[in-house]
Amino acid sequence: MNNSNFLVFACYLPPINSSRGRDAPRFFALLLAQIYLNDECDAIMLTGYFNSRIGSLPDTLNDIDCVPMRNTIDKSINQHGHEFIDFLSASKYCVLSGRFQGCDNLTSISTRGKSVVDYICDPHDVFDKCKKRTVAVEIETISSKNPTDFWKKVRKLGPRSYKCIPQEVVDDNGNITRSEQEVLERWSCDFENLYNGMSSDEFDSEHYIQAKVHKTILEENMEDPLYVYMMTESRNKRKKGNSSGRESNCYENKQYKVDQSELKDKDYEQSGSI
């Protein structure tokens, strides 16, 4: 698919026995809407954990759709599987599982059994562009029982993000250069001029004035008086279980009114502020 643009949707449908997995029709309706909204793309691929077991249910029309027959290794069917098949029929998609000889494998293996619940789905009209589909089973071949080695292997699966800084810069001609000397010189020059411009014309006086005004407003707001009723409201809003502060204002104190006799300071009596 040279010179083509495509999207990959990563999907997750919770199990049917969970509180968030009981509305599979709505899940697939939203997914179908996203496909329609992005119809300008050449292809949209679906992948993820659908928790759907479709068994031998047909996901294509054998006499009409030009898609190979699917070989089934998981014969079980659940309710999510029926909803999944309805979605595939409405969207003209098909699953890749079971359609590539020698590339099929179970995607979920646990103490409860083995199943195929992870799928990659493609539109019928781009199926011929798919050359291969495999299940990553490298994790099953780990001979070491060391958990550290296990998690190192897991981190290597799937896409990885590289945290190293690319040693390249764009020169004055707009070309990308990877020469170590040129890169270091450019970095050094840019860092020196980060806060010190090349000329006085680069100084933004308007931004400086705005920053000073903003600083003044913040300082004025910090000097606003704090009244007794503000303290009372703050105390009443405290949630049970919060730890007490410096003055031991626990939650239980809010059931009592503030004892005004404690405010004996003349300044408090005159202004009512702290």
CSV table of C-alpha atoms in Angstrom, one decimal:
chain,number,residue,atom,x,y,z
A,1,MET,CA,0.0,0.0,0.0
A,2,ASN,CA,2.5,2.5,-1.2
A,3,ASN,CA,1.5,6.2,-1.0
A,4,SER,CA,-1.6,5.3,1.1
A,5,ASN,CA,-2.8,6.5,4.4
A,6,PHE,CA,-4.5,4.2,6.9
A,7,LEU,CA,-5.7,4.2,10.5
A,8,VAL,CA,-5.3,1.5,13.2
A,9,PHE,CA,-7.9,1.4,15.9
A,10,ALA,CA,-6.8,-0.3,19.2
A,11,CYS,CA,-10.0,-1.6,20.8
A,12,TYR,CA,-11.0,-3.2,24.1
A,13,LEU,CA,-14.4,-4.6,24.9
A,14,PRO,CA,-14.6,-5.7,28.6
A,15,PRO,CA,-16.0,-9.2,29.4
A,16,ILE,CA,-19.7,-9.7,29.4
A,17,ASN,CA,-19.8,-10.5,33.1
A,18,SER,CA,-18.2,-7.1,34.0
A,19,SER,CA,-20.1,-3.9,34.7
A,20,ARG,CA,-18.7,-2.2,31.6
A,21,GLY,CA,-19.1,-5.1,29.2
A,22,ARG,CA,-22.8,-5.4,29.1
A,23,ASP,CA,-23.5,-3.0,26.3
A,24,ALA,CA,-21.6,-4.5,23.4
A,25,PRO,CA,-24.1,-3.2,20.8
A,26,ARG,CA,-23.4,0.4,21.8
A,27,PHE,CA,-19.6,-0.3,21.7
A,28,PHE,CA,-19.8,-1.7,18.2
A,29,ALA,CA,-22.2,1.1,17.1
A,30,LEU,CA,-19.6,3.7,18.3
A,31,LEU,CA,-16.9,1.9,16.5
A,32,LEU,CA,-18.9,1.7,13.3
A,33,ALA,CA,-19.5,5.5,13.6
A,34,GLN,CA,-15.8,6.1,13.8
A,35,ILE,CA,-15.2,4.1,10.7
A,36,TYR,CA,-17.8,6.2,8.8
A,37,LEU,CA,-16.3,9.4,10.1
A,38,ASN,CA,-12.8,8.5,8.8
A,39,ASP,CA,-13.9,7.2,5.4
A,40,GLU,CA,-11.4,9.5,3.7
A,41,CYS,CA,-8.6,7.0,4.7
A,42,ASP,CA,-7.5,4.3,2.3
A,43,ALA,CA,-8.0,1.7,4.9
A,44,ILE,CA,-8.9,1.4,8.6
A,45,MET,CA,-7.6,-1.6,10.5
A,46,LEU,CA,-9.1,-2.8,13.8
A,47,THR,CA,-7.1,-4.6,16.4
A,48,GLY,CA,-7.5,-5.4,20.1
A,49,TYR,CA,-9.0,-7.5,22.8
A,50,PHE,CA,-12.7,-7.9,22.0
A,51,ASN,CA,-13.5,-10.7,24.4
A,52,SER,CA,-15.6,-12.2,21.6
A,53,ARG,CA,-15.6,-15.9,20.8
A,54,ILE,CA,-17.1,-16.4,17.4
A,55,GLY,CA,-16.4,-20.1,16.8
A,56,SER,CA,-17.4,-21.1,13.3
A,57,LEU,CA,-19.9,-18.3,12.8
A,58,PRO,CA,-19.4,-16.9,9.3
A,59,ASP,CA,-18.1,-13.3,9.2
A,60,THR,CA,-18.4,-13.1,5.4
A,61,LEU,CA,-20.7,-14.1,2.6
A,62,ASN,CA,-18.9,-17.0,1.0
A,63,ASP,CA,-20.7,-16.7,-2.4
A,64,ILE,CA,-20.3,-12.9,-2.6
A,65,ASP,CA,-17.2,-11.7,-0.7
A,66,CYS,CA,-13.8,-12.5,-2.2
A,67,VAL,CA,-12.3,-13.5,1.1
A,68,PRO,CA,-10.8,-17.0,1.8
A,69,MET,CA,-12.6,-19.3,4.2
A,70,ARG,CA,-11.7,-19.1,7.8
A,71,ASN,CA,-10.1,-22.0,9.7
A,72,THR,CA,-11.5,-22.2,13.2
A,73,ILE,CA,-9.4,-23.4,16.2
A,74,ASP,CA,-11.7,-22.0,18.9
A,75,LYS,CA,-15.1,-23.6,18.6
A,76,SER,CA,-16.8,-21.7,21.4
A,77,ILE,CA,-19.3,-18.9,21.0
A,78,ASN,CA,-20.4,-16.2,23.5
A,79,GLN,CA,-22.8,-13.3,23.3
A,80,HIS,CA,-20.1,-10.8,22.5
A,81,GLY,CA,-19.3,-13.1,19.6
A,82,HIS,CA,-22.8,-12.7,18.1
A,83,GLU,CA,-22.6,-8.9,18.4
A,84,PHE,CA,-19.1,-9.0,16.9
A,85,ILE,CA,-20.3,-11.0,13.9
A,86,ASP,CA,-23.2,-8.5,13.4
A,87,PHE,CA,-20.7,-5.6,13.4
A,88,LEU,CA,-18.4,-7.3,10.9
A,89,SER,CA,-21.4,-7.9,8.5
A,90,ALA,CA,-22.5,-4.3,8.8
A,91,SER,CA,-19.1,-2.8,8.3
A,92,LYS,CA,-17.9,-5.2,5.6
A,93,TYR,CA,-14.9,-6.2,7.7
A,94,CYS,CA,-13.4,-9.7,8.3
A,95,VAL,CA,-11.1,-11.1,10.9
A,96,LEU,CA,-7.6,-12.3,9.8
A,97,SER,CA,-7.5,-15.1,12.3
A,98,GLY,CA,-7.7,-18.5,10.6
A,99,ARG,CA,-7.1,-17.1,7.1
A,100,PHE,CA,-3.3,-17.6,6.8
A,101,GLN,CA,-2.1,-21.1,6.8
A,102,GLY,CA,0.4,-22.0,9.5
A,103,CYS,CA,-0.1,-18.6,11.3
A,104,ASP,CA,-3.0,-19.4,13.6
A,105,ASN,CA,-2.6,-19.8,17.3
A,106,LEU,CA,-4.7,-19.3,20.5
A,107,THR,CA,-4.5,-15.7,21.8
A,108,SER,CA,-5.6,-16.3,25.4
A,109,ILE,CA,-4.2,-19.1,27.5
A,110,SER,CA,-5.0,-19.2,31.2
A,111,THR,CA,-6.1,-21.6,34.0
A,112,ARG,CA,-9.7,-21.3,32.7
A,113,GLY,CA,-8.8,-22.6,29.3
A,114,LYS,CA,-7.7,-21.5,25.8
A,115,SER,CA,-9.4,-19.3,23.4
A,116,VAL,CA,-9.2,-16.7,20.6
A,117,VAL,CA,-10.4,-13.4,21.8
A,118,ASP,CA,-7.9,-11.0,20.2
A,119,TYR,CA,-8.5,-10.1,16.6
A,120,ILE,CA,-7.2,-8.0,13.7
A,121,CYS,CA,-9.9,-7.0,11.3
A,122,ASP,CA,-9.5,-5.5,7.8
A,123,PRO,CA,-12.0,-4.4,5.2
A,124,HIS,CA,-12.8,-6.9,2.4
A,125,ASP,CA,-11.4,-4.7,-0.3
A,126,VAL,CA,-7.9,-4.5,1.2
A,127,PHE,CA,-7.6,-8.1,2.4
A,128,ASP,CA,-5.4,-9.0,-0.6
A,129,LYS,CA,-2.9,-6.4,0.8
A,130,CYS,CA,-2.4,-8.5,4.0
A,131,LYS,CA,0.5,-10.9,3.5
A,132,LYS,CA,0.8,-12.4,7.0
A,133,ARG,CA,-0.7,-12.5,10.4
A,134,THR,CA,1.0,-14.1,13.4
A,135,VAL,CA,0.7,-14.4,17.2
A,136,ALA,CA,3.7,-13.4,19.3
A,137,VAL,CA,4.6,-16.5,21.2
A,138,GLU,CA,8.1,-15.6,22.2
A,139,ILE,CA,7.0,-15.2,25.8
A,140,GLU,CA,6.2,-19.0,26.0
A,141,THR,CA,9.7,-20.0,25.1
A,142,ILE,CA,11.4,-18.3,28.1
A,143,SER,CA,13.4,-21.0,29.8
A,144,SER,CA,14.3,-18.9,32.8
A,145,LYS,CA,12.0,-18.7,35.9
A,146,ASN,CA,13.5,-15.4,37.0
A,147,PRO,CA,10.7,-12.8,37.0
A,148,THR,CA,13.2,-10.1,36.1
A,149,ASP,CA,14.0,-11.9,32.8
A,150,PHE,CA,10.2,-12.4,32.2
A,151,TRP,CA,9.4,-8.7,32.5
A,152,LYS,CA,12.4,-7.7,30.3
A,153,LYS,CA,11.0,-10.0,27.6
A,154,VAL,CA,7.5,-8.5,28.0
A,155,ARG,CA,8.8,-4.9,27.6
A,156,LYS,CA,10.4,-5.9,24.3
A,157,LEU,CA,7.1,-6.9,22.8
A,158,GLY,CA,5.2,-4.4,20.7
A,159,PRO,CA,6.2,-0.9,19.7
A,160,ARG,CA,8.9,0.7,21.8
A,161,SER,CA,9.6,4.4,22.4
A,162,TYR,CA,13.2,5.5,22.1
A,163,LYS,CA,14.2,8.0,24.8
A,164,CYS,CA,17.6,8.9,23.3
A,165,ILE,CA,17.9,12.4,21.8
A,166,PRO,CA,18.4,12.3,18.0
A,167,GLN,CA,21.8,13.8,17.2
A,168,GLU,CA,20.8,15.9,14.2
A,169,VAL,CA,20.0,19.5,13.4
A,170,VAL,CA,18.7,21.6,10.6
A,171,ASP,CA,21.4,23.8,9.1
A,172,ASP,CA,20.9,27.3,7.6
A,173,ASN,CA,20.1,25.8,4.2
A,174,GLY,CA,17.2,23.7,5.6
A,175,ASN,CA,19.1,20.4,5.3
A,176,ILE,CA,19.3,17.9,8.1
A,177,THR,CA,22.9,17.3,9.2
A,178,ARG,CA,24.2,14.5,11.5
A,179,SER,CA,27.8,15.6,11.7
A,180,GLU,CA,28.8,15.5,15.4
A,181,GLN,CA,30.8,18.7,15.2
A,182,GLU,CA,28.1,20.7,13.5
A,183,VAL,CA,25.4,19.3,15.8
A,184,LEU,CA,27.4,20.2,19.0
A,185,GLU,CA,28.2,23.7,17.6
A,186,ARG,CA,24.6,24.4,16.8
A,187,TRP,CA,23.4,23.2,20.2
A,188,SER,CA,26.0,25.4,21.9
A,189,CYS,CA,25.0,28.4,19.9
A,190,ASP,CA,21.3,27.9,20.4
A,191,PHE,CA,21.7,27.4,24.1
A,192,GLU,CA,23.8,30.6,24.5
A,193,ASN,CA,21.2,32.6,22.7
A,194,LEU,CA,18.3,31.0,24.5
A,195,TYR,CA,17.8,34.0,26.9
A,196,ASN,CA,20.3,36.4,25.3
A,197,GLY,CA,19.2,37.4,21.9
A,198,MET,CA,21.6,38.2,19.1
A,199,SER,CA,20.4,41.9,19.1
A,200,SER,CA,18.4,44.2,21.2
A,201,ASP,CA,15.6,44.2,18.6
A,202,GLU,CA,14.7,40.7,19.7
A,203,PHE,CA,13.6,41.9,23.1
A,204,ASP,CA,9.8,41.8,23.4
A,205,SER,CA,9.0,44.8,25.6
A,206,GLU,CA,5.2,44.1,25.3
A,207,HIS,CA,5.6,40.7,26.7
A,208,TYR,CA,7.7,42.0,29.5
A,209,ILE,CA,5.1,44.6,30.5
A,210,GLN,CA,2.3,42.0,30.5
A,211,ALA,CA,4.5,39.8,32.7
A,212,LYS,CA,5.0,42.6,35.2
A,213,VAL,CA,1.2,43.4,35.3
A,214,HIS,CA,0.4,39.7,35.9
A,215,LYS,CA,2.9,39.6,38.7
A,216,THR,CA,1.4,42.7,40.3
A,217,ILE,CA,-2.1,41.3,40.1
A,218,LEU,CA,-1.0,38.0,41.7
A,219,GLU,CA,0.7,39.9,44.6
A,220,GLU,CA,-2.4,42.0,45.2
A,221,ASN,CA,-4.7,39.0,45.3
A,222,MET,CA,-2.4,37.3,47.8
A,223,GLU,CA,-2.9,40.3,50.1
A,224,ASP,CA,-6.7,40.0,50.3
A,225,PRO,CA,-8.0,39.8,53.9
A,226,LEU,CA,-9.1,36.4,55.3
A,227,TYR,CA,-12.4,36.7,57.3
A,228,VAL,CA,-13.8,34.5,60.0
A,229,TYR,CA,-16.7,33.2,57.9
A,230,MET,CA,-14.2,32.0,55.3
A,231,MET,CA,-12.6,29.9,57.9
A,232,THR,CA,-15.9,28.5,59.1
A,233,GLU,CA,-17.0,27.6,55.6
A,234,SER,CA,-13.7,25.9,54.9
A,235,ARG,CA,-13.9,23.9,58.1
A,236,ASN,CA,-17.5,22.8,57.4
A,237,LYS,CA,-16.4,21.5,53.9
A,238,ARG,CA,-13.8,19.3,55.3
A,239,LYS,CA,-14.4,15.6,54.6
A,240,LYS,CA,-14.5,12.9,57.3
A,241,GLY,CA,-11.2,11.0,57.5
A,242,ASN,CA,-9.0,14.0,56.6
A,243,SER,CA,-6.0,14.4,58.8
A,244,SER,CA,-5.9,17.4,61.1
A,245,GLY,CA,-3.8,20.4,60.2
A,246,ARG,CA,-1.5,22.5,62.2
A,247,GLU,CA,-4.4,23.8,64.4
A,248,SER,CA,-6.0,20.3,64.7
A,249,ASN,CA,-9.2,21.3,62.8
A,250,CYS,CA,-10.6,17.8,62.6
A,251,TYR,CA,-13.8,16.9,60.9
A,252,GLU,CA,-15.6,16.4,64.3
A,253,ASN,CA,-15.1,20.1,65.1
A,254,LYS,CA,-17.5,21.1,62.4
A,255,GLN,CA,-20.5,19.9,64.5
A,256,TYR,CA,-19.8,22.7,66.9
A,257,LYS,CA,-20.0,26.4,66.2
A,258,VAL,CA,-16.9,28.5,66.3
A,259,ASP,CA,-16.5,29.8,69.8
A,260,GLN,CA,-16.4,33.5,69.3
A,261,SER,CA,-15.0,33.9,72.8
A,262,GLU,CA,-11.7,32.6,71.5
A,263,LEU,CA,-11.3,35.7,69.3
A,264,LYS,CA,-10.3,38.1,72.0
A,265,ASP,CA,-7.9,40.1,69.9
A,266,LYS,CA,-9.1,43.6,69.5
A,267,ASP,CA,-8.1,43.6,65.8
A,268,TYR,CA,-10.3,40.6,65.2
A,269,GLU,CA,-13.3,42.3,67.0
A,270,GLN,CA,-12.9,45.5,65.1
A,271,SER,CA,-12.2,44.3,61.5
A,272,GLY,CA,-13.5,40.7,61.7
A,273,SER,CA,-10.5,39.6,59.6
A,274,ILE,CA,-7.3,37.7,60.2
